[in-house]
Coordinates of C-alpha atoms in Angstrom, one line a residue:
M1 CA 28.0 36.3 -7.0
D2 CA 27.1 35.2 -11.0
K3 CA 23.2 33.7 -11.1
R4 CA 24.3 30.0 -12.3
T5 CA 26.4 29.9 -8.3
L6 CA 23.6 31.6 -6.8
T7 CA 20.6 29.4 -8.5
R8 CA 22.9 26.0 -8.2
K9 CA 25.0 25.9 -5.5
V10 CA 23.8 28.5 -2.8
L11 CA 20.3 28.2 -3.2
P12 CA 20.1 24.4 -3.1
G13 CA 22.7 24.6 0.8
I14 CA 20.2 26.9 2.0
L15 CA 16.7 24.9 0.9
F16 CA 18.5 22.1 2.3
L17 CA 20.1 23.3 5.9
F18 CA 16.0 25.5 6.0
A19 CA 13.8 21.6 5.5
L20 CA 16.7 20.3 7.8
G21 CA 16.0 23.6 10.9
V22 CA 12.6 23.1 10.3
E23 CA 12.5 19.3 10.8
L24 CA 14.3 19.6 13.9
A25 CA 12.7 21.9 15.3
T26 CA 9.1 19.7 15.5
F27 CA 11.2 17.0 16.5
P28 CA 8.8 14.3 17.6
P29 CA 9.2 13.3 21.2
W30 CA 10.7 10.5 23.2
D31 CA 7.0 8.5 23.8
T32 CA 6.1 8.3 20.5
L33 CA 6.9 4.7 18.6
S34 CA 5.0 3.3 15.4
Y35 CA 5.2 -0.3 15.8
D36 CA 6.6 -1.4 12.2
G37 CA 9.4 1.7 13.6
A38 CA 10.3 -0.7 16.3
L39 CA 10.5 -3.1 13.9
Y40 CA 13.0 -1.5 12.4
I41 CA 15.4 -0.5 15.0
D42 CA 14.9 -4.3 16.0
I43 CA 16.0 -5.5 12.7
A44 CA 19.0 -3.5 12.6
R45 CA 20.1 -3.7 15.8
N46 CA 20.4 -7.4 15.1
L47 CA 22.4 -6.9 11.8
A48 CA 25.0 -4.1 13.6
V49 CA 26.4 -8.0 15.2
S50 CA 25.7 -9.8 11.7
P51 CA 25.4 -8.6 8.5
T52 CA 22.9 -11.1 7.3
N53 CA 21.0 -11.5 10.3
F54 CA 17.9 -10.2 8.7
T55 CA 15.7 -11.3 12.0
Y56 CA 14.0 -10.7 14.7
Q57 CA 13.5 -12.7 18.1
G58 CA 14.8 -15.1 15.4
V59 CA 12.7 -14.9 12.7
Y60 CA 13.8 -13.3 9.4
V61 CA 11.2 -11.4 8.7
M62 CA 12.8 -10.3 4.9
Y63 CA 9.2 -9.2 3.6
R64 CA 10.3 -6.2 5.0
P65 CA 12.8 -4.2 2.5
P66 CA 16.2 -4.3 4.0
L67 CA 17.4 -0.4 2.9
Y68 CA 16.6 1.4 6.0
P69 CA 18.0 -1.0 8.6
Y70 CA 21.0 -1.8 7.1
T71 CA 22.0 2.2 6.7
L72 CA 20.5 2.5 10.4
S73 CA 22.8 -0.6 11.5
L74 CA 25.9 1.1 9.9
F75 CA 24.9 3.9 13.2
Y76 CA 24.6 0.7 15.9
H77 CA 28.0 -0.7 16.0
F78 CA 28.0 1.9 17.9
V79 CA 25.2 3.7 19.7
H80 CA 23.3 1.0 22.0
E81 CA 20.7 2.7 24.0
P82 CA 17.4 2.5 22.9
L83 CA 16.3 5.8 23.1
S84 CA 19.7 7.1 21.8
Q85 CA 18.9 4.4 18.8
L86 CA 15.3 5.8 18.0
R87 CA 16.9 9.6 17.8
V88 CA 19.0 8.1 14.8
A89 CA 16.2 6.5 12.9
R90 CA 14.6 9.7 13.3
L91 CA 17.2 12.0 12.2
V92 CA 18.3 9.6 9.3
S93 CA 14.8 10.8 8.2
V94 CA 15.5 13.9 9.3
V95 CA 18.5 14.3 6.6
F96 CA 17.0 12.6 3.5
F97 CA 14.2 14.8 4.0
A98 CA 16.2 17.5 3.3
L99 CA 18.4 16.2 0.8
T100 CA 14.6 15.2 -0.9
A101 CA 13.9 18.8 -0.5
V102 CA 17.0 19.8 -2.8
L103 CA 16.3 17.0 -5.5
V104 CA 12.9 18.9 -5.9
Y105 CA 14.8 22.4 -5.8
L106 CA 17.1 20.6 -8.3
L107 CA 14.4 19.1 -10.7
T108 CA 11.9 21.6 -11.1
L109 CA 14.6 24.4 -12.2
E110 CA 16.4 21.0 -14.9
L111 CA 12.0 21.5 -15.9
F112 CA 11.4 24.7 -16.0
E113 CA 14.9 26.4 -16.0
R114 CA 13.3 29.4 -13.4
F115 CA 14.7 29.1 -9.6
V116 CA 11.5 31.0 -8.3
K117 CA 9.7 27.6 -9.1
G118 CA 11.8 25.4 -7.5
I119 CA 12.0 26.9 -4.7
L120 CA 7.8 27.4 -4.4
A121 CA 7.4 23.3 -5.5
S122 CA 11.0 22.2 -2.9
A123 CA 7.9 24.5 -0.6
F124 CA 5.0 22.6 -1.2
F125 CA 6.9 19.1 -0.7
I126 CA 8.3 20.7 2.3
F127 CA 5.0 21.3 3.6
N128 CA 3.2 18.2 2.6
A129 CA 2.1 16.4 5.2
L130 CA 2.8 13.2 4.3
A131 CA 6.1 14.4 3.7
F132 CA 6.7 16.6 6.8
T133 CA 5.9 13.7 9.7
M134 CA 7.2 10.9 7.6
G135 CA 10.4 13.3 8.1
T136 CA 10.5 12.5 11.3
R137 CA 9.0 9.1 12.5
E138 CA 11.9 5.8 12.5
L139 CA 10.0 4.3 9.3
V140 CA 11.7 4.2 5.6
H141 CA 9.7 6.8 4.0
S142 CA 12.0 9.3 3.9
E143 CA 14.9 7.6 2.5
F144 CA 12.3 5.7 0.4
T145 CA 10.8 8.9 -1.4
F146 CA 15.0 10.3 -1.4
F147 CA 16.6 7.2 -3.8
Y148 CA 12.7 7.2 -6.0
T149 CA 13.6 11.1 -6.5
L150 CA 16.5 10.6 -7.2
A151 CA 16.4 8.0 -10.1
I152 CA 13.6 10.2 -12.2
Y153 CA 16.1 13.5 -11.5
L154 CA 19.4 11.2 -13.0
L155 CA 17.5 10.1 -15.8
Y156 CA 15.6 13.6 -17.1
T157 CA 19.1 15.2 -16.2
G158 CA 20.5 12.7 -17.9
R159 CA 18.8 12.3 -21.6
K160 CA 18.2 15.9 -21.4
R161 CA 22.5 16.4 -20.9
G162 CA 23.2 12.8 -23.3
S163 CA 24.9 11.3 -20.2
P164 CA 25.1 7.7 -20.2
T165 CA 26.6 7.8 -16.7
R166 CA 23.3 9.5 -15.6
I167 CA 21.4 7.1 -17.3
Y168 CA 23.5 4.2 -15.0
L169 CA 23.0 6.1 -11.6
A170 CA 19.0 6.3 -12.8
F171 CA 19.1 2.7 -12.6
V172 CA 21.0 2.0 -10.0
S173 CA 19.4 4.1 -7.9
A174 CA 15.8 2.9 -9.0
G175 CA 17.7 -0.3 -7.4
L176 CA 17.8 1.5 -4.3
A177 CA 14.0 2.8 -4.3
I178 CA 13.6 -1.0 -4.9
L179 CA 15.0 -2.0 -1.6
T180 CA 13.4 0.3 -0.1
R181 CA 10.5 -0.3 0.3
Y182 CA 9.0 -2.4 -1.9
T183 CA 6.6 0.1 -3.3
G184 CA 9.3 1.1 -5.1
L185 CA 9.3 -1.7 -7.9
S186 CA 6.4 0.6 -9.6
I187 CA 9.6 2.7 -10.6
I188 CA 10.2 0.3 -13.0
A189 CA 6.9 1.2 -15.0
V190 CA 6.7 5.2 -14.2
F191 CA 10.7 4.5 -16.6
V192 CA 8.9 2.5 -19.8
A193 CA 5.5 4.6 -19.3
Y194 CA 8.1 8.2 -19.9
L195 CA 10.9 6.3 -22.6
W196 CA 8.0 4.7 -24.3
L197 CA 5.9 8.1 -24.5
T198 CA 8.7 10.0 -25.1
E199 CA 10.7 7.9 -27.5
Y200 CA 8.4 4.9 -28.3
W201 CA 9.7 2.1 -29.4
N202 CA 12.9 4.0 -30.1
W203 CA 14.5 3.7 -26.4
V204 CA 15.0 -0.6 -26.7
K205 CA 17.3 0.2 -29.0
K206 CA 19.9 2.3 -27.2
R207 CA 22.0 -0.1 -24.9
E208 CA 22.4 1.8 -22.1
Y209 CA 18.4 1.1 -21.1
W210 CA 19.5 -2.4 -21.0
I211 CA 23.0 -1.4 -19.0
G212 CA 20.6 0.3 -17.1
F213 CA 18.5 -2.4 -16.4
A214 CA 20.7 -4.7 -16.1
L215 CA 22.9 -2.5 -12.9
L216 CA 19.2 -2.4 -11.3
L217 CA 19.0 -6.3 -11.3
L218 CA 22.6 -6.2 -10.1
T219 CA 21.4 -3.4 -6.9
V220 CA 19.2 -5.6 -5.7
S221 CA 20.8 -9.6 -6.9
P222 CA 22.0 -10.0 -3.1
W223 CA 18.3 -9.9 -1.7
L224 CA 17.5 -12.2 -4.0
Y225 CA 19.9 -14.3 -2.9
L226 CA 20.0 -13.6 0.6
G227 CA 16.3 -13.9 -1.0
H228 CA 16.9 -18.0 -2.1
L229 CA 18.8 -18.9 0.7
H230 CA 16.4 -18.2 3.9
Y231 CA 13.0 -18.2 2.4
G232 CA 13.5 -20.7 -0.6
G233 CA 13.4 -18.5 -3.7
V234 CA 14.3 -14.8 -4.8
L235 CA 10.7 -13.9 -5.2
K236 CA 9.9 -15.2 -2.3
P237 CA 10.9 -11.9 0.2
F238 CA 8.4 -9.7 -2.6
E239 CA 5.8 -12.6 -2.4
I240 CA 5.2 -12.9 1.3
A241 CA 5.8 -8.9 1.4
S242 CA 2.2 -8.7 -1.0
R243 CA 0.8 -11.7 1.1
T244 CA 1.0 -10.0 4.4
V245 CA -0.3 -6.6 3.0
T246 CA -3.5 -8.1 1.1
A247 CA -3.8 -10.2 4.9
D248 CA -4.7 -6.9 7.0
R249 CA -7.4 -4.8 6.8
P250 CA -8.8 -4.0 2.6
V251 CA -8.8 -0.5 2.3
S252 CA -11.5 1.1 -0.9
V253 CA -10.3 4.4 -3.1
S254 CA -13.2 6.2 -1.7
T255 CA -12.1 5.4 1.8
F256 CA -8.7 6.1 1.1
L257 CA -9.1 9.0 -0.4
K258 CA -11.0 10.9 2.3
W259 CA -8.0 10.1 4.4
L260 CA -5.7 11.8 1.9
V261 CA -8.0 15.1 2.7
D262 CA -8.5 14.8 6.0
D263 CA -4.7 14.2 6.2
I264 CA -3.3 17.0 4.1
G265 CA -6.4 19.3 3.0
A266 CA -7.7 19.9 -0.3
V267 CA -6.0 22.6 -1.1
L268 CA -2.7 20.7 -2.0
P269 CA -4.4 17.6 -3.8
A270 CA -6.1 20.7 -6.2
L271 CA -2.6 22.6 -6.8
A272 CA -1.9 19.1 -8.0
L273 CA -4.4 18.2 -9.6
L274 CA -5.3 21.6 -11.7
G275 CA -1.1 21.0 -12.4
F276 CA -1.9 17.7 -13.7
V277 CA -4.1 19.2 -16.1
R278 CA -1.8 22.4 -17.4
Q279 CA 0.5 19.5 -18.7
K280 CA 1.6 19.4 -22.3
Q281 CA 3.0 16.3 -23.9
D282 CA 6.0 16.5 -24.6
E283 CA 9.1 15.4 -22.3
K284 CA 8.5 17.9 -19.2
G285 CA 4.8 16.8 -19.6
W286 CA 5.4 13.1 -20.2
L287 CA 7.5 12.7 -17.3
L288 CA 5.7 14.1 -14.9
I289 CA 2.2 12.2 -15.8
S290 CA 4.8 9.3 -15.8
W291 CA 5.7 10.1 -12.0
A292 CA 2.2 11.1 -10.4
L293 CA -0.3 9.0 -12.7
I294 CA 1.6 5.6 -12.4
G295 CA 2.8 5.8 -8.2
F296 CA -0.9 6.9 -7.3
A297 CA -2.8 3.6 -9.7
M298 CA -0.1 1.0 -8.2
I299 CA -1.2 2.6 -4.2
M300 CA -4.5 2.3 -5.6
T301 CA -4.6 -1.4 -7.0
V302 CA -3.1 -2.8 -2.7
T303 CA -5.5 -4.4 -0.8
H304 CA -4.5 -2.5 2.1
K305 CA -3.9 1.3 2.0
E306 CA -2.6 4.0 4.3
T307 CA -1.9 7.8 3.3
R308 CA 1.7 7.4 4.7
F309 CA 2.0 5.5 1.2
I310 CA 1.6 7.7 -0.9
T311 CA 4.6 9.5 0.0
F312 CA 7.0 9.0 -2.1
L313 CA 5.0 11.3 -4.6
A314 CA 4.4 14.3 -2.2
P315 CA 8.0 15.9 -5.4
V316 CA 5.9 15.2 -7.8
M317 CA 2.8 16.9 -5.9
G318 CA 5.1 19.6 -4.9
I319 CA 5.8 20.3 -8.6
L320 CA 2.6 20.2 -9.2
A321 CA 1.2 22.0 -7.0
V322 CA 3.6 25.5 -8.5
E323 CA 2.2 24.5 -12.0
G324 CA -1.5 24.5 -10.7
V325 CA -0.4 27.7 -9.2
S326 CA 0.9 29.1 -12.3
L327 CA -2.3 28.3 -14.3
I328 CA -4.3 29.6 -11.4
V329 CA -2.4 33.0 -12.7
D330 CA -3.0 32.6 -16.4
G331 CA -6.3 32.0 -16.1
I332 CA -6.5 36.0 -13.4
E333 CA -4.5 37.2 -16.8
K334 CA -6.4 36.3 -19.3
A335 CA -9.8 37.4 -17.3
L336 CA -7.7 40.5 -16.4
E337 CA -6.2 41.4 -20.8
L338 CA -10.2 40.7 -21.3
A339 CA -11.2 43.3 -18.1
G340 CA -8.3 45.7 -20.1
R341 CA -6.1 46.0 -17.0
P342 CA -3.2 43.2 -17.8
I343 CA -1.0 42.8 -15.0
K344 CA 2.3 41.1 -17.2
P345 CA 4.9 43.7 -15.2
W346 CA 3.6 41.9 -12.3
K347 CA 2.0 38.0 -12.8
K348 CA 5.6 37.2 -11.3
A349 CA 5.2 38.5 -8.0
I350 CA 0.7 37.2 -8.0
T351 CA 2.5 33.6 -8.2
I352 CA 4.9 34.3 -5.8
G353 CA 2.2 35.9 -3.5
L354 CA -0.4 33.4 -4.1
A355 CA 2.0 30.3 -4.0
L356 CA 2.5 31.8 -0.2
L357 CA -1.0 32.0 0.9
L358 CA -2.0 28.8 -0.5
L359 CA 1.0 27.3 1.2
I360 CA -0.9 28.3 4.6
P361 CA -3.1 26.1 4.5
V362 CA -1.3 23.0 3.2
G363 CA 1.2 24.3 5.8
G364 CA -1.2 23.6 8.6
S365 CA -2.3 20.2 7.4
A366 CA 1.5 19.3 8.2
F367 CA 1.9 20.5 11.7
H368 CA -1.8 19.2 12.3
L369 CA -0.8 15.5 10.9
K370 CA 2.6 15.5 12.8
E371 CA 0.9 16.1 16.9
R372 CA -1.1 13.5 15.5
W373 CA 1.4 10.8 14.5
N374 CA 3.1 12.4 17.8
T375 CA 0.5 10.8 20.1
T376 CA 1.4 6.9 18.4
G377 CA 2.6 4.5 20.5
K378 CA 2.4 7.1 23.9
C379 CA 0.8 4.2 26.1
E380 CA 2.6 1.8 24.7
S381 CA 5.9 3.6 25.5
H382 CA 4.9 4.5 29.0
T383 CA 4.4 1.1 29.8
L384 CA 7.3 -0.6 28.8
R385 CA 10.2 2.1 29.9
Y386 CA 8.7 1.9 33.1
A387 CA 8.6 -1.9 32.8
S388 CA 12.5 -2.2 31.4
E389 CA 13.2 0.6 34.0
R390 CA 12.8 -1.6 36.8
Y391 CA 12.5 -5.3 35.5
S392 CA 14.9 -7.1 34.2
A393 CA 13.1 -9.6 32.0
R394 CA 14.6 -12.3 30.1
T395 CA 11.5 -13.8 29.2
L396 CA 8.8 -11.5 28.2
L397 CA 4.6 -12.7 27.3
V398 CA 2.9 -9.3 25.4
S399 CA -0.3 -8.0 23.8
P400 CA 0.2 -8.6 20.0
T401 CA 0.4 -4.5 19.5
L402 CA 3.3 -4.2 22.5
Y403 CA 5.4 -7.3 20.8
T404 CA 7.7 -5.1 18.7
I405 CA 8.1 -2.2 20.8
A406 CA 9.2 -5.0 23.3
G407 CA 11.7 -5.7 22.0
F408 CA 13.0 -1.9 21.7
Y409 CA 12.4 -1.9 24.8
Y410 CA 14.8 -5.1 26.0
P411 CA 17.0 -6.0 23.0
R412 CA 18.7 -9.0 24.8
A413 CA 15.4 -10.8 26.1
R414 CA 13.0 -13.5 24.2
V415 CA 9.6 -11.5 23.5
D416 CA 6.2 -14.0 22.5
A417 CA 3.2 -12.1 21.2
I418 CA -0.1 -13.7 23.3
T419 CA -0.9 -15.3 19.9
S420 CA -1.8 -19.2 20.3
R421 CA -3.5 -19.9 23.8
I422 CA -2.5 -23.5 24.9
N423 CA 1.3 -22.7 24.1
V424 CA 0.8 -19.5 26.5
E425 CA -1.3 -21.5 28.9
D426 CA 1.4 -23.4 29.0
R427 CA 4.0 -21.7 29.5
L428 CA 2.4 -20.1 32.0
K429 CA 1.9 -22.4 34.3
H430 CA 5.6 -22.8 34.8
G431 CA 6.4 -20.2 35.4
Y432 CA 8.6 -19.3 31.7
Y433 CA 7.5 -15.7 31.4
D434 CA 8.9 -12.8 33.6
M435 CA 6.3 -10.6 33.0
V436 CA 3.3 -10.2 30.8
I437 CA 1.7 -7.0 29.8
T438 CA -2.2 -7.8 28.8
K439 CA -4.3 -5.1 26.6
T440 CA -7.4 -7.1 26.7
E441 CA -9.6 -8.3 29.5
S442 CA -9.4 -11.6 27.9
E443 CA -5.6 -11.5 28.2
E444 CA -5.5 -10.2 31.9
H445 CA -7.6 -13.3 32.3
L446 CA -4.9 -15.6 31.3
V447 CA -2.5 -14.5 33.4
E448 CA -4.6 -14.7 36.6
E449 CA -5.4 -18.2 34.9
S450 CA -2.0 -19.0 35.7
G451 CA -2.0 -18.0 39.1
G452 CA 1.9 -17.3 39.8
Y453 CA 2.0 -13.6 38.8
R454 CA 0.8 -10.5 40.4
Q455 CA 0.3 -7.5 38.2
V456 CA 2.6 -4.1 39.6
G457 CA 1.6 -1.6 37.3
E458 CA -0.9 -0.2 34.9
F459 CA -1.2 2.6 31.8
C460 CA -3.7 4.3 30.4
G461 CA -6.5 1.6 31.8
R462 CA -5.9 -0.7 29.4
F463 CA -2.1 -2.0 29.5
K464 CA -2.0 -4.0 32.9
I465 CA 2.3 -5.0 34.2
F466 CA 2.2 -8.7 35.4
I467 CA 5.8 -10.3 36.5
K468 CA 6.4 -13.5 38.3
E469 CA 5.7 -15.0 41.4
G470 CA 9.8 -14.5 43.2
F471 CA 10.3 -12.1 40.5
G472 CA 12.0 -8.7 42.1
A473 CA 12.9 -5.7 40.7
N474 CA 16.2 -4.2 40.0

């Protein structure tokens, strides 16, 4: 087998299967479901019925990016059982995670022309706690990370090989990244910064980039049109998404960084920072600097921050981590040379050994974070599954934290959240709801005041299930 076949075909296949196998071996249980994940599945079900029905409970939710729900809807044409749909959503994330692991390897190979570096960079990506955890969740991050990384890979290789086609595809992939998560808008700034740093204003004179931006606009245009149709403006989905995030609990940069270290550990960020310092002012260096710096800065400008928001930077963190390891080995080499003990013949072995050693704490953080996420929505899932298996309710009133999860377990039911007290009181008195699930004492008191409901279950000492008098079990 020649080296090119090994590095370009065999190793990518092995890395794909390894990433796929690791995620399948650590697949989350059925009783962990996030609020956002349930919403994406709820939307995808409606899209499987009608491709323009981007709604939940009859309300357009276009402040949520469309590509992930549309991807799920392709499978939901023939997968209808809720827990099976949950597994499909997670398998989609697993596949995109494995594909991204291959992309990290290929991009590193293009940058440094060393397949060992590519394997190590891919390993640091695979065991990045955020990528590893999001790679099996019913959320957008895995698919988003793939298209974001693919856009970077295609732009770099398109320029390196003088291929306009790859550059065009890079902009199409950038458009798909934007449609997967609105944070993807940062890729426009990454592209422009990288092109300016490498070519100054000369890139503006080249038609392939103007065609690329036109293709990006064309890629997102169907969504812009639907925004105009249902939200009253082509940019309304982005505006409302920004307003929704801004209205959420603000998180300071210092708090975010503390959370980040708690989630992924200190080793990986430290290695990435060292790798960042090692970059030179050349084509490769400017690419990695633009990607890491602008992507991170964009997240820091958001009022509400969660560590999972920077999952899309896991690939560049993996590449920079390997560069960080190389910087450490370079330092060791220089120190030993001064002491008259050169390590040149052993340099590659020392680099691999050190990288594998540092992967141990990195991997430990990954497994720890995944276990923490496996408790997400546990009580909510047990409550709703118990209710759905015993009572065929058509109208439900639930605590706001259960709003999307209730829709997940009751696909054909009308679900309301306990938000407007006057409206809820009136409907409770008239017996409008077949079932009510409360979380707080005030919500429970509201149900008891109506006098028409009896309690039939309680979970985790918080969630209480009430059914309408005269409404029986299945």
